[in-house]
Coordinates of C-alpha atoms in Angstrom, one line a residue:
Chain A
M1 CA 25.5 78.1 61.6
I2 CA 28.2 80.6 61.5
E3 CA 27.9 83.3 64.0
L4 CA 30.2 86.6 64.5
T5 CA 29.5 88.4 67.9
D6 CA 30.8 91.9 68.3
V7 CA 33.9 91.1 66.1
S8 CA 36.7 93.8 65.6
V9 CA 39.8 93.4 64.1
S10 CA 42.9 95.9 63.8
Y11 CA 46.1 95.4 61.7
N12 CA 49.2 97.4 62.7
D13 CA 46.9 99.8 64.9
K14 CA 44.5 100.4 61.7
V15 CA 40.8 99.1 62.3
V16 CA 40.1 96.5 59.7
L17 CA 36.5 95.5 60.9
S18 CA 34.6 97.1 63.7
E19 CA 31.8 95.5 65.8
V20 CA 30.6 93.1 63.3
S21 CA 27.6 91.0 64.4
L22 CA 26.4 88.6 62.0
R23 CA 24.3 85.3 61.8
L24 CA 25.1 83.3 58.5
T25 CA 22.5 80.5 58.0
E26 CA 21.4 81.0 54.3
R27 CA 22.9 78.3 51.8
R28 CA 24.2 81.2 49.3
I29 CA 25.9 84.3 50.8
G30 CA 27.5 86.8 48.7
V31 CA 30.0 89.3 50.2
I32 CA 30.7 92.4 48.4
G33 CA 32.4 95.8 49.0
S34 CA 35.1 98.3 47.7
N35 CA 39.1 97.1 48.0
G36 CA 40.0 97.6 51.6
S37 CA 36.4 97.7 53.1
G38 CA 37.1 94.6 55.3
K39 CA 35.5 91.8 53.2
S40 CA 38.7 89.8 52.7
T41 CA 39.4 90.1 56.5
F42 CA 35.7 89.0 57.1
A43 CA 36.4 85.6 55.1
R44 CA 39.6 85.0 56.9
L45 CA 37.8 85.1 60.3
L46 CA 35.3 82.4 59.1
N47 CA 37.6 79.5 59.4
G48 CA 40.0 80.8 61.9
L49 CA 42.8 81.6 59.6
L50 CA 42.5 84.9 61.5
L51 CA 41.5 85.5 65.1
P52 CA 39.3 88.5 66.1
D53 CA 41.1 91.2 68.5
R54 CA 37.7 91.6 70.3
G55 CA 34.4 89.3 69.9
T56 CA 33.9 85.8 68.9
V57 CA 33.5 83.6 66.0
T58 CA 31.7 80.6 66.3
V59 CA 31.1 77.8 63.6
D60 CA 28.2 75.2 64.6
G61 CA 29.1 76.6 68.5
L62 CA 32.6 76.0 67.9
D63 CA 34.8 78.8 68.9
T64 CA 37.4 79.6 66.2
K65 CA 39.8 80.6 68.8
T66 CA 39.7 77.4 70.8
K67 CA 38.7 74.5 68.4
A68 CA 40.9 75.5 65.2
K69 CA 41.2 71.8 63.9
E70 CA 37.6 71.1 64.0
V71 CA 36.8 74.6 62.4
R72 CA 39.3 74.0 59.7
Q73 CA 37.5 71.0 58.5
K74 CA 34.1 72.4 58.8
V75 CA 35.0 75.5 56.8
G76 CA 36.7 74.9 53.5
F77 CA 38.5 78.1 52.0
V78 CA 39.0 78.5 48.4
F79 CA 41.7 81.4 47.6
Q80 CA 41.6 84.0 44.8
N81 CA 44.8 82.5 43.2
P82 CA 44.7 78.8 42.8
D83 CA 48.4 79.0 41.9
Y84 CA 49.1 79.7 45.5
Q85 CA 46.6 77.2 46.9
I86 CA 48.0 74.1 45.1
V87 CA 50.8 73.1 46.8
F88 CA 52.0 69.8 45.4
P89 CA 53.4 69.3 42.1
L90 CA 51.0 66.7 40.8
V91 CA 47.2 67.1 40.5
E92 CA 46.5 63.7 42.5
E93 CA 49.1 64.6 45.0
D94 CA 47.6 67.6 45.6
I95 CA 44.2 66.7 46.2
A96 CA 45.2 64.2 48.6
F97 CA 47.0 66.8 50.7
G98 CA 44.0 68.0 52.7
M99 CA 42.7 64.6 53.4
K100 CA 46.0 63.2 54.7
N101 CA 46.2 66.2 57.2
L102 CA 42.9 64.8 58.4
G103 CA 44.1 61.4 58.7
F104 CA 42.0 59.6 56.2
D105 CA 43.1 56.2 55.3
K106 CA 44.5 55.2 51.7
A107 CA 41.7 53.6 50.4
T108 CA 39.3 56.6 51.5
I109 CA 41.8 59.0 49.8
A110 CA 41.8 57.0 46.5
A111 CA 38.0 56.8 46.3
K112 CA 37.3 60.4 47.2
T113 CA 40.2 61.6 44.7
E114 CA 38.6 59.6 41.8
E115 CA 35.1 61.1 42.7
A116 CA 36.3 64.6 42.8
L117 CA 38.3 64.5 39.8
K118 CA 35.8 62.6 37.8
R119 CA 33.2 65.4 38.8
Y120 CA 35.4 68.2 37.4
D121 CA 36.8 66.4 34.3
L122 CA 40.0 66.5 35.9
W123 CA 40.4 62.5 36.1
D124 CA 42.7 62.3 32.9
H125 CA 45.1 64.8 34.3
R126 CA 45.5 63.1 37.8
T127 CA 49.2 62.3 37.0
H128 CA 50.2 65.5 35.3
A129 CA 51.8 68.6 36.7
A130 CA 49.3 71.0 38.0
Q131 CA 51.4 74.0 36.4
F132 CA 50.1 72.6 33.1
L133 CA 46.3 73.0 33.8
S134 CA 44.3 76.2 32.6
G135 CA 43.3 78.9 35.1
G136 CA 39.7 77.5 35.2
Q137 CA 41.2 73.9 35.7
K138 CA 43.5 75.1 38.3
Q139 CA 40.7 76.9 40.4
L140 CA 38.5 73.5 39.9
L141 CA 41.2 71.6 41.3
A142 CA 41.6 74.0 44.2
I143 CA 37.9 73.5 44.9
S144 CA 38.2 69.8 44.6
G145 CA 41.2 69.9 47.3
V146 CA 38.6 71.6 49.8
L147 CA 35.6 69.5 48.7
V148 CA 37.2 66.1 49.8
M149 CA 37.9 67.5 53.1
E150 CA 33.7 67.2 53.5
P151 CA 33.5 70.8 54.9
S152 CA 29.9 72.1 55.8
Y153 CA 30.8 75.5 54.7
I154 CA 32.9 76.9 51.7
V155 CA 34.3 80.3 52.0
F156 CA 35.3 81.7 48.5
D157 CA 37.7 84.8 48.3
E158 CA 37.3 86.4 44.8
P159 CA 37.3 83.1 43.0
T160 CA 36.4 84.5 39.6
T161 CA 38.7 87.6 39.6
L162 CA 41.7 86.1 37.9
L163 CA 40.0 84.3 35.2
D164 CA 38.8 84.8 31.6
L165 CA 35.1 84.8 30.6
R166 CA 34.9 81.0 29.8
N167 CA 36.7 79.8 33.1
K168 CA 34.7 82.3 35.0
L169 CA 31.4 80.6 33.9
T170 CA 32.9 77.2 34.5
V171 CA 33.6 78.0 37.9
T172 CA 30.5 80.1 38.5
G173 CA 28.6 76.9 37.6
A174 CA 30.6 74.7 39.9
I175 CA 29.7 77.0 42.6
R176 CA 25.9 77.1 42.0
E177 CA 26.0 73.2 42.0
L178 CA 27.5 72.8 45.5
E179 CA 25.5 70.9 48.2
Q180 CA 27.3 72.9 50.9
T181 CA 26.8 76.4 52.2
A182 CA 28.7 78.8 50.1
I183 CA 30.0 82.3 51.2
V184 CA 31.5 84.0 48.1
V185 CA 33.4 87.3 48.4
T186 CA 33.7 89.0 45.2
H187 CA 33.5 91.8 42.9
D188 CA 31.7 89.9 40.2
L189 CA 27.9 91.0 40.9
D190 CA 26.7 88.6 38.3
L191 CA 28.1 85.6 40.4
I192 CA 25.9 86.6 43.3
A193 CA 22.8 87.8 41.5
D194 CA 20.7 84.7 42.4
F195 CA 21.9 84.4 45.8
D196 CA 19.9 84.2 49.2
R197 CA 21.7 87.0 50.8
V198 CA 24.3 89.7 49.9
I199 CA 26.2 91.5 52.7
V200 CA 27.8 94.8 51.6
F201 CA 31.0 96.1 53.4
A202 CA 31.9 99.5 53.6
D203 CA 34.5 101.4 55.9
N204 CA 35.0 98.3 57.9
R205 CA 31.3 97.7 58.8
V206 CA 28.3 96.2 57.3
M207 CA 26.8 98.8 55.3
A208 CA 23.7 96.7 53.8
D209 CA 22.6 93.1 54.3
D210 CA 19.6 92.2 52.3
V211 CA 18.2 90.1 49.2
P212 CA 20.7 90.5 46.3
E213 CA 18.7 93.1 44.5
V214 CA 18.3 95.4 47.3
A215 CA 21.8 94.9 48.5
I216 CA 23.5 95.4 45.2
G217 CA 21.4 98.3 44.6
K218 CA 22.6 100.0 47.7
Y219 CA 26.2 99.3 46.7
R220 CA 26.0 100.7 43.2
K221 CA 24.6 103.7 44.6
A222 CA 27.1 104.2 47.2
M223 CA 29.8 103.6 44.6
G224 CA 28.2 106.3 42.6
D225 CA 26.8 104.0 40.0
V226 CA 23.4 105.2 39.3
Chain B
M1 CA 64.7 73.7 65.9
T2 CA 60.9 74.6 65.1
L3 CA 59.7 75.3 61.9
N4 CA 55.8 76.9 61.6
T5 CA 54.1 76.6 58.3
R6 CA 55.0 79.8 57.0
D7 CA 58.9 78.9 57.9
I8 CA 58.6 75.9 55.6
V9 CA 56.9 77.7 52.8
M10 CA 59.7 80.5 53.2
I11 CA 62.4 77.6 52.9
A12 CA 60.7 76.3 49.9
L13 CA 60.1 79.4 48.0
F14 CA 63.6 80.8 48.6
A15 CA 65.0 77.3 47.3
A16 CA 62.5 77.7 44.3
L17 CA 63.7 81.1 43.6
T18 CA 67.3 80.5 43.7
A19 CA 66.6 77.9 41.0
A20 CA 64.4 80.0 39.2
L21 CA 67.0 82.7 38.8
G22 CA 69.5 80.1 37.3
L23 CA 67.0 79.6 34.2
F24 CA 67.9 82.8 33.2
P25 CA 70.8 83.9 30.9
P26 CA 73.4 86.0 33.0
I27 CA 73.4 89.7 32.7
T28 CA 76.8 91.1 31.6
L29 CA 77.6 94.4 32.8
P30 CA 80.0 96.8 31.2
I31 CA 81.9 97.6 34.5
A32 CA 83.9 95.0 35.9
G33 CA 85.1 94.1 32.4
G34 CA 82.2 92.2 31.2
V35 CA 82.4 89.7 34.0
P36 CA 78.8 88.0 33.6
I37 CA 76.6 88.4 36.6
T38 CA 74.3 85.4 37.4
A39 CA 71.7 86.5 39.5
Q40 CA 71.6 82.9 40.9
S41 CA 74.9 83.2 42.8
M42 CA 73.0 86.3 44.9
G43 CA 70.5 83.4 46.1
C44 CA 72.4 82.6 49.0
M45 CA 73.2 86.1 49.9
L46 CA 69.6 87.4 49.6
A47 CA 68.2 84.3 51.2
G48 CA 70.4 85.1 54.1
A49 CA 69.6 88.6 54.4
L50 CA 65.9 88.4 53.8
A51 CA 64.8 85.0 55.3
G52 CA 67.3 85.0 58.1
A53 CA 69.9 82.4 59.2
K54 CA 67.7 79.6 59.9
R55 CA 65.4 79.7 56.7
G56 CA 67.9 81.0 54.6
G57 CA 70.6 78.3 55.4
L58 CA 67.8 75.5 55.1
A59 CA 66.6 77.0 51.8
L60 CA 70.0 76.9 50.1
A61 CA 70.5 73.3 51.9
L62 CA 67.3 72.4 50.1
F63 CA 68.4 73.9 47.0
A64 CA 71.6 71.7 47.2
L65 CA 69.4 68.6 47.7
L66 CA 67.2 69.2 44.5
V67 CA 70.4 69.8 42.3
A68 CA 71.9 66.4 44.0
I69 CA 68.9 64.5 43.0
G70 CA 69.3 65.5 39.3
L71 CA 67.3 68.5 38.8
P72 CA 69.2 70.9 36.3
L73 CA 68.7 73.7 38.3
M74 CA 72.5 75.4 38.4
A75 CA 73.0 78.0 36.2
G76 CA 73.4 77.0 32.4
G77 CA 71.2 73.8 33.4
R78 CA 73.6 71.9 35.3
G79 CA 72.6 69.3 37.9
G80 CA 73.0 66.0 39.4
F81 CA 74.9 64.4 42.0
G82 CA 78.2 64.3 39.7
L83 CA 78.4 68.1 40.1
F84 CA 79.3 67.5 44.0
L85 CA 82.3 65.6 42.9
T86 CA 83.5 68.4 40.8
P87 CA 85.3 71.5 42.1
S88 CA 82.0 73.4 42.1
G89 CA 80.6 71.1 45.1
G90 CA 82.1 73.0 47.7
F91 CA 80.8 76.1 46.5
I92 CA 77.0 74.7 46.6
I93 CA 77.7 73.5 50.1
G94 CA 79.2 76.7 50.9
F95 CA 76.1 78.5 49.8
A96 CA 73.9 77.0 52.6
A97 CA 76.5 77.9 55.2
A98 CA 76.7 81.7 53.8
A99 CA 73.2 82.1 53.9
F100 CA 73.3 81.2 57.5
V101 CA 76.0 83.1 58.4
I102 CA 74.7 86.3 56.7
G103 CA 71.1 85.7 58.4
W104 CA 72.8 85.5 61.7
L105 CA 74.9 88.6 61.3
F106 CA 71.8 90.7 59.9
A107 CA 69.8 89.2 63.1
R108 CA 72.1 91.1 65.4
H109 CA 70.4 94.4 64.3
S110 CA 66.7 95.1 65.1
G111 CA 66.2 98.2 63.0
E112 CA 67.5 98.9 59.2
V113 CA 70.9 97.8 58.7
P114 CA 73.0 100.6 57.5
L115 CA 74.0 100.1 54.0
V116 CA 77.8 99.7 54.6
T117 CA 77.3 97.4 57.5
S118 CA 75.2 95.1 55.3
I119 CA 77.7 95.0 52.6
I120 CA 80.3 93.9 55.0
Y121 CA 78.0 91.1 56.4
I122 CA 77.1 89.9 52.8
A123 CA 80.7 89.9 52.0
I124 CA 81.7 87.9 54.8
G125 CA 79.1 85.1 54.0
G126 CA 79.0 85.4 50.4
I127 CA 82.6 85.7 49.7
G128 CA 84.2 84.5 53.0
V129 CA 82.1 81.5 53.9
V130 CA 81.7 80.3 50.2
Y131 CA 85.5 80.5 49.6
L132 CA 86.2 78.8 52.9
F133 CA 84.0 75.7 51.8
G134 CA 84.8 75.9 47.9
I135 CA 88.6 76.1 48.0
P136 CA 89.5 73.3 50.0
W137 CA 87.1 70.9 48.2
W138 CA 88.5 72.1 44.9
A139 CA 91.9 71.6 45.9
Y140 CA 91.0 68.1 47.1
T141 CA 89.2 66.9 43.9
A142 CA 91.9 68.5 41.7
N143 CA 94.9 67.6 43.7
Q144 CA 96.2 71.0 43.9
S145 CA 97.6 73.0 46.9
I146 CA 95.0 75.3 48.5
A147 CA 97.5 78.4 47.7
V148 CA 97.2 77.4 44.0
V149 CA 93.6 77.1 43.9
A150 CA 93.1 80.4 46.3
G151 CA 95.4 82.3 43.6
K152 CA 93.0 81.2 40.9
C153 CA 89.9 82.3 42.7
T154 CA 91.2 85.9 42.8
V155 CA 89.9 86.1 39.4
F156 CA 86.3 86.0 40.6
L157 CA 86.9 88.5 43.3
P158 CA 85.9 91.7 41.3
G159 CA 82.7 90.1 40.1
D160 CA 81.8 88.8 43.7
A161 CA 82.2 92.3 44.9
I162 CA 79.9 93.7 42.4
K163 CA 77.4 90.9 43.5
V164 CA 77.7 91.8 47.1
V165 CA 76.9 95.4 46.7
L166 CA 74.0 94.6 44.3
A167 CA 72.7 92.2 47.0
A168 CA 72.9 94.6 49.9
L169 CA 71.0 97.4 47.6
I170 CA 68.3 94.5 46.6
A171 CA 68.0 93.5 50.4
R172 CA 67.4 97.1 51.4
G173 CA 64.8 97.7 48.6
V174 CA 63.0 94.7 49.5
R175 CA 62.8 95.4 53.3
R176 CA 61.5 98.8 52.6
A177 CA 58.9 97.6 50.3
Y178 CA 58.0 94.7 52.5
P179 CA 58.2 96.0 56.2
G180 CA 56.9 92.8 57.9
L181 CA 60.1 90.8 57.6
Chain C
M1 CA 58.4 66.8 36.1
F2 CA 61.4 68.6 34.6
D3 CA 64.5 66.6 35.3
L4 CA 67.5 64.9 33.3
Y5 CA 66.1 61.5 33.5
R6 CA 66.0 59.5 30.2
P7 CA 63.2 56.8 30.1
G8 CA 64.2 53.1 29.8
T9 CA 63.9 49.6 30.9
S10 CA 67.4 48.4 31.7
F11 CA 68.6 46.9 35.0
L12 CA 69.8 50.4 36.1
H13 CA 66.5 52.1 35.4
R14 CA 64.7 49.3 37.5
A15 CA 67.1 49.4 40.5
P16 CA 65.9 51.5 43.7
A17 CA 67.1 54.8 43.8
G18 CA 68.4 54.2 47.2
G19 CA 70.7 51.5 46.2
K20 CA 71.8 53.2 43.2
V21 CA 72.9 56.4 45.6
L22 CA 74.7 54.1 47.9
A23 CA 76.7 52.3 45.1
L24 CA 77.5 55.7 43.7
F25 CA 78.9 56.7 47.1
V26 CA 81.0 53.3 47.5
L27 CA 82.3 53.7 43.9
G28 CA 83.2 57.3 44.4
T29 CA 84.9 56.8 47.4
L30 CA 86.9 53.7 46.0
A31 CA 88.0 56.1 43.2
F32 CA 89.5 58.5 45.4
I33 CA 91.4 55.5 47.6
V34 CA 92.5 53.9 44.5
D35 CA 96.0 55.3 43.3
D36 CA 96.7 53.0 40.2
I37 CA 95.6 54.6 37.0
R38 CA 95.2 51.1 35.3
L39 CA 92.4 50.7 37.6
I40 CA 90.9 54.1 36.9
F41 CA 91.1 53.4 33.3
A42 CA 89.5 49.9 33.7
G43 CA 86.5 51.9 35.8
L44 CA 86.3 54.2 32.9
A45 CA 86.1 51.6 30.2
L46 CA 83.3 49.8 32.2
T47 CA 81.4 52.6 33.0
L48 CA 81.2 53.8 29.4
L49 CA 80.1 50.5 28.6
L50 CA 77.4 50.7 31.2
Y51 CA 75.9 53.6 29.0
P52 CA 74.8 51.7 25.7
V53 CA 73.7 48.6 28.0
C54 CA 71.3 51.0 29.6
G55 CA 69.9 52.4 26.5
L56 CA 72.0 55.5 26.5
T57 CA 74.1 57.1 23.9
L58 CA 77.8 57.9 24.1
K59 CA 76.3 61.5 23.5
N60 CA 74.7 61.2 26.8
A61 CA 78.0 60.2 28.5
W62 CA 79.6 63.2 26.8
A63 CA 77.1 65.6 28.1
Q64 CA 78.1 64.5 31.7
I65 CA 81.7 65.8 30.9
R66 CA 81.2 68.9 28.7
P67 CA 80.0 71.3 31.3
T68 CA 83.3 70.7 33.3
L69 CA 85.5 70.3 30.3
W70 CA 87.5 73.8 30.9
I71 CA 88.0 73.0 34.6
L72 CA 89.2 69.4 33.6
I73 CA 91.7 71.3 31.2
A74 CA 92.7 73.9 33.6
I75 CA 93.4 71.2 36.2
F76 CA 95.6 69.0 33.7
I77 CA 97.7 72.0 32.4
A78 CA 98.2 73.0 36.4
Q79 CA 99.3 69.4 37.3
A80 CA 101.6 69.1 34.1
I81 CA 103.2 72.3 35.0
F82 CA 103.6 72.0 38.8
N83 CA 103.9 68.2 39.0
T84 CA 103.9 65.7 36.2
W85 CA 101.6 65.2 33.1
Q86 CA 100.8 61.6 34.2
L87 CA 99.3 63.1 37.4
G88 CA 97.5 65.4 35.4
V89 CA 95.9 62.4 33.4
F90 CA 95.4 60.5 36.6
V91 CA 93.4 63.4 38.1
I92 CA 91.2 64.0 35.1
A93 CA 90.7 60.5 34.4
R94 CA 89.4 60.0 37.9
F95 CA 87.2 63.0 37.6
G96 CA 85.9 61.7 34.1
L97 CA 84.9 58.4 36.0
L98 CA 83.2 60.1 39.0
L99 CA 81.1 62.4 36.4
L100 CA 80.2 59.5 34.3
L101 CA 79.1 57.3 37.2
A102 CA 76.9 60.0 38.6
G103 CA 75.5 60.7 35.3
L104 CA 74.3 57.0 35.1
L105 CA 72.5 57.7 38.4
T106 CA 70.9 60.8 37.1
L107 CA 69.9 59.5 33.7
T108 CA 68.5 56.4 35.0
T109 CA 66.5 57.6 38.1
R110 CA 63.3 59.8 38.0
A111 CA 63.7 62.7 40.5
S112 CA 60.4 61.7 41.9
D113 CA 61.9 58.3 42.7
M114 CA 64.7 60.0 44.4
I115 CA 62.3 62.1 46.4
D116 CA 60.4 58.9 47.4
G117 CA 63.9 57.3 48.3
I118 CA 64.7 60.4 50.4
E119 CA 61.2 60.2 52.0
R120 CA 61.5 56.5 53.1
G121 CA 65.1 57.4 54.4
L122 CA 63.9 60.5 56.3
P123 CA 62.6 58.6 59.5
F124 CA 66.2 57.5 60.2
L125 CA 67.1 61.1 60.8
R126 CA 64.5 61.8 63.5
P127 CA 66.9 61.4 66.2
L128 CA 68.9 64.3 64.6
G129 CA 65.8 66.5 65.3
V130 CA 64.8 66.2 61.4
N131 CA 60.7 66.0 61.1
P132 CA 60.3 63.9 58.1
A133 CA 56.8 65.6 57.1
K134 CA 58.2 68.9 57.1
V135 CA 61.1 68.2 54.9
S136 CA 58.7 66.2 52.7
L137 CA 56.3 69.0 52.4
A138 CA 59.4 71.4 51.8
L139 CA 60.6 69.4 48.9
S140 CA 57.1 69.2 47.3
L141 CA 56.9 72.9 47.7
A142 CA 59.9 73.7 46.1
L143 CA 59.2 71.4 43.1
R144 CA 55.7 72.8 42.6
F145 CA 57.0 76.4 42.8
I146 CA 60.0 76.2 40.7
P147 CA 58.0 76.6 37.3
V148 CA 55.7 79.1 38.9
L149 CA 58.5 81.5 40.2
A150 CA 60.3 81.0 36.9
Q151 CA 57.1 82.2 35.2
I152 CA 56.9 85.1 37.6
T153 CA 60.6 85.8 36.9
R154 CA 59.9 86.1 33.2
E155 CA 57.0 88.3 33.6
V156 CA 59.0 90.6 35.9
R157 CA 61.8 90.7 33.3
E158 CA 59.5 91.5 30.5
A159 CA 57.9 94.3 32.4
Q160 CA 61.3 95.8 33.1
R161 CA 62.2 95.5 29.5
V162 CA 59.3 97.8 28.4
R163 CA 60.7 100.2 31.1
G164 CA 64.2 99.7 29.4
L165 CA 65.5 98.2 32.7
E166 CA 66.3 94.7 31.5
N167 CA 69.8 94.9 32.5
S168 CA 69.4 96.1 35.8
V169 CA 69.7 93.1 38.3
I170 CA 68.0 95.3 41.0
A171 CA 65.1 96.3 38.9
L172 CA 64.7 92.6 38.2
A173 CA 65.2 91.2 41.8
I174 CA 63.3 93.6 44.1
P175 CA 60.0 93.0 42.7
L176 CA 60.5 89.1 42.5
F177 CA 61.8 88.9 46.1
V178 CA 58.8 91.1 47.3
R179 CA 56.3 88.9 45.3
T180 CA 57.9 85.8 46.6
L181 CA 57.5 87.1 50.2
R182 CA 53.9 88.0 49.5
M183 CA 53.3 84.6 47.9
S184 CA 54.6 82.8 51.0
D185 CA 52.2 84.5 53.3
D186 CA 49.2 83.3 51.0
I187 CA 50.5 79.7 50.5
A188 CA 51.0 79.6 54.3
D189 CA 47.4 80.3 54.5
A190 CA 46.3 77.9 52.2
I191 CA 48.3 75.1 53.7
E192 CA 46.8 75.9 57.1
A193 CA 43.3 76.3 55.7
R194 CA 43.4 72.6 54.5
G195 CA 44.1 71.3 57.8
Y196 CA 48.0 71.2 58.1
R197 CA 49.1 71.5 61.7
P198 CA 53.2 71.9 62.0

């Protein structure tokens, strides 16, 4: 369980999140809200990329402030732009990066690389330059690079925003099939329509927190879409 | 010297950007008698002015290493270790030193550096330091006297002066658009 | 990966990158010590012979000299005027030799093998305060992001062309550097999210 208690974050004297308290226990959680509502900040709090100014964030009881290393392994993070998340020139080098950081041995790295790349039909591309993959394949590679680190939770920050429809469907399917808990920050309402829970951010606070139908309805209404 | 993750990323990205700038045809300016301005040679000036002494200097050192191992990254698709044995060699090394010096000079100010001051700083590094390395190596590899080589280099000075002013204007624009530097 | 490598199976292709760099360094130094033009010409002939032996063409050899041709000519003329034409021949012959030798290294060695060689050599630099893991990460990142930044440069150039600004270095460079700085924030986050600790 990820738990936020009275969390506030300011950036350059501007409040970005104000006194947010949440317990995240569901397997599929969507997070929506207009630009600048604080949802990206919220996502970065969950794996300790960002630390709260006030309040605490804990992952399975581990405080993100003091247990950074453990938290980073437990909570994987997939960014909006896979081009910035893929940091090595070749597909197989990139996928190994996170595992090397966690100190996995060579045999484990090789086995898990094969498993992950085969899962997403990237095995034939393993010695290719990541540069030449399609947008959807790059996002799948980014997801693979996180999955091999064996996280219990995966946070997605607008994973389909930059993709065309075909690639969007591929990535949406990949997220649906994950065994892990997925927390998905998005503008893509279709992606989260069948989730267990949807949290709506507005004006740096939680405006709604409910099953998708109700939460999305409130969001549409607040945005003037009736 | 301690480098955090963001420092390493900035070093790599400024090296990559200097390389990327060399992949594009030079822009010929009507002023300066049509001297071609390659955006690449401004790489060291801007790395120093924007990334600072440590990161800018290391970024251009990394760029030199990438050229040395055979990547065709210098303007016009040149690369390889052989380049360091030609008169160009001293200039490539000089870029790294220049970026360091420019970054060090900029770090002496806290707020925005006045435009004229930044032009002087970039000229000290981008012209002074670059030629300090470039001329002796050129003279050595070509068996010529330093005075003769220095005389030849005066041809490049008008173009260099334009690049310095452009780099100062660009650095100011970038700092305004990205205040967190 | 984009480099100047020409695939092949010759003994130079198979030789370890570190050994080739060392050989180039020794031969290059020798070329500067030797002051007998006959030895330089012998070296030139031998080096040229190595090109076909390694499955390379004389066109490949010429491509090593061509970019520097005007400098070589300028040097020859200067030497002929200020010293003797014999010295001019000597200096440009030595240049040609060095360029062709270095070209052999570049043409028969993959950039990735060079990088592996560098990474193996890095631990020896640890006493100088060099952290091998950091250098190796910076190298990989640079190789990964050169094509990405080249693509972004192309995009910015096209966007400015639409606005009639294609010849403005300032209009090209400011958005490019701002994007690079923003990118470095995101990439640093992505690296740390994957468990990297500097």
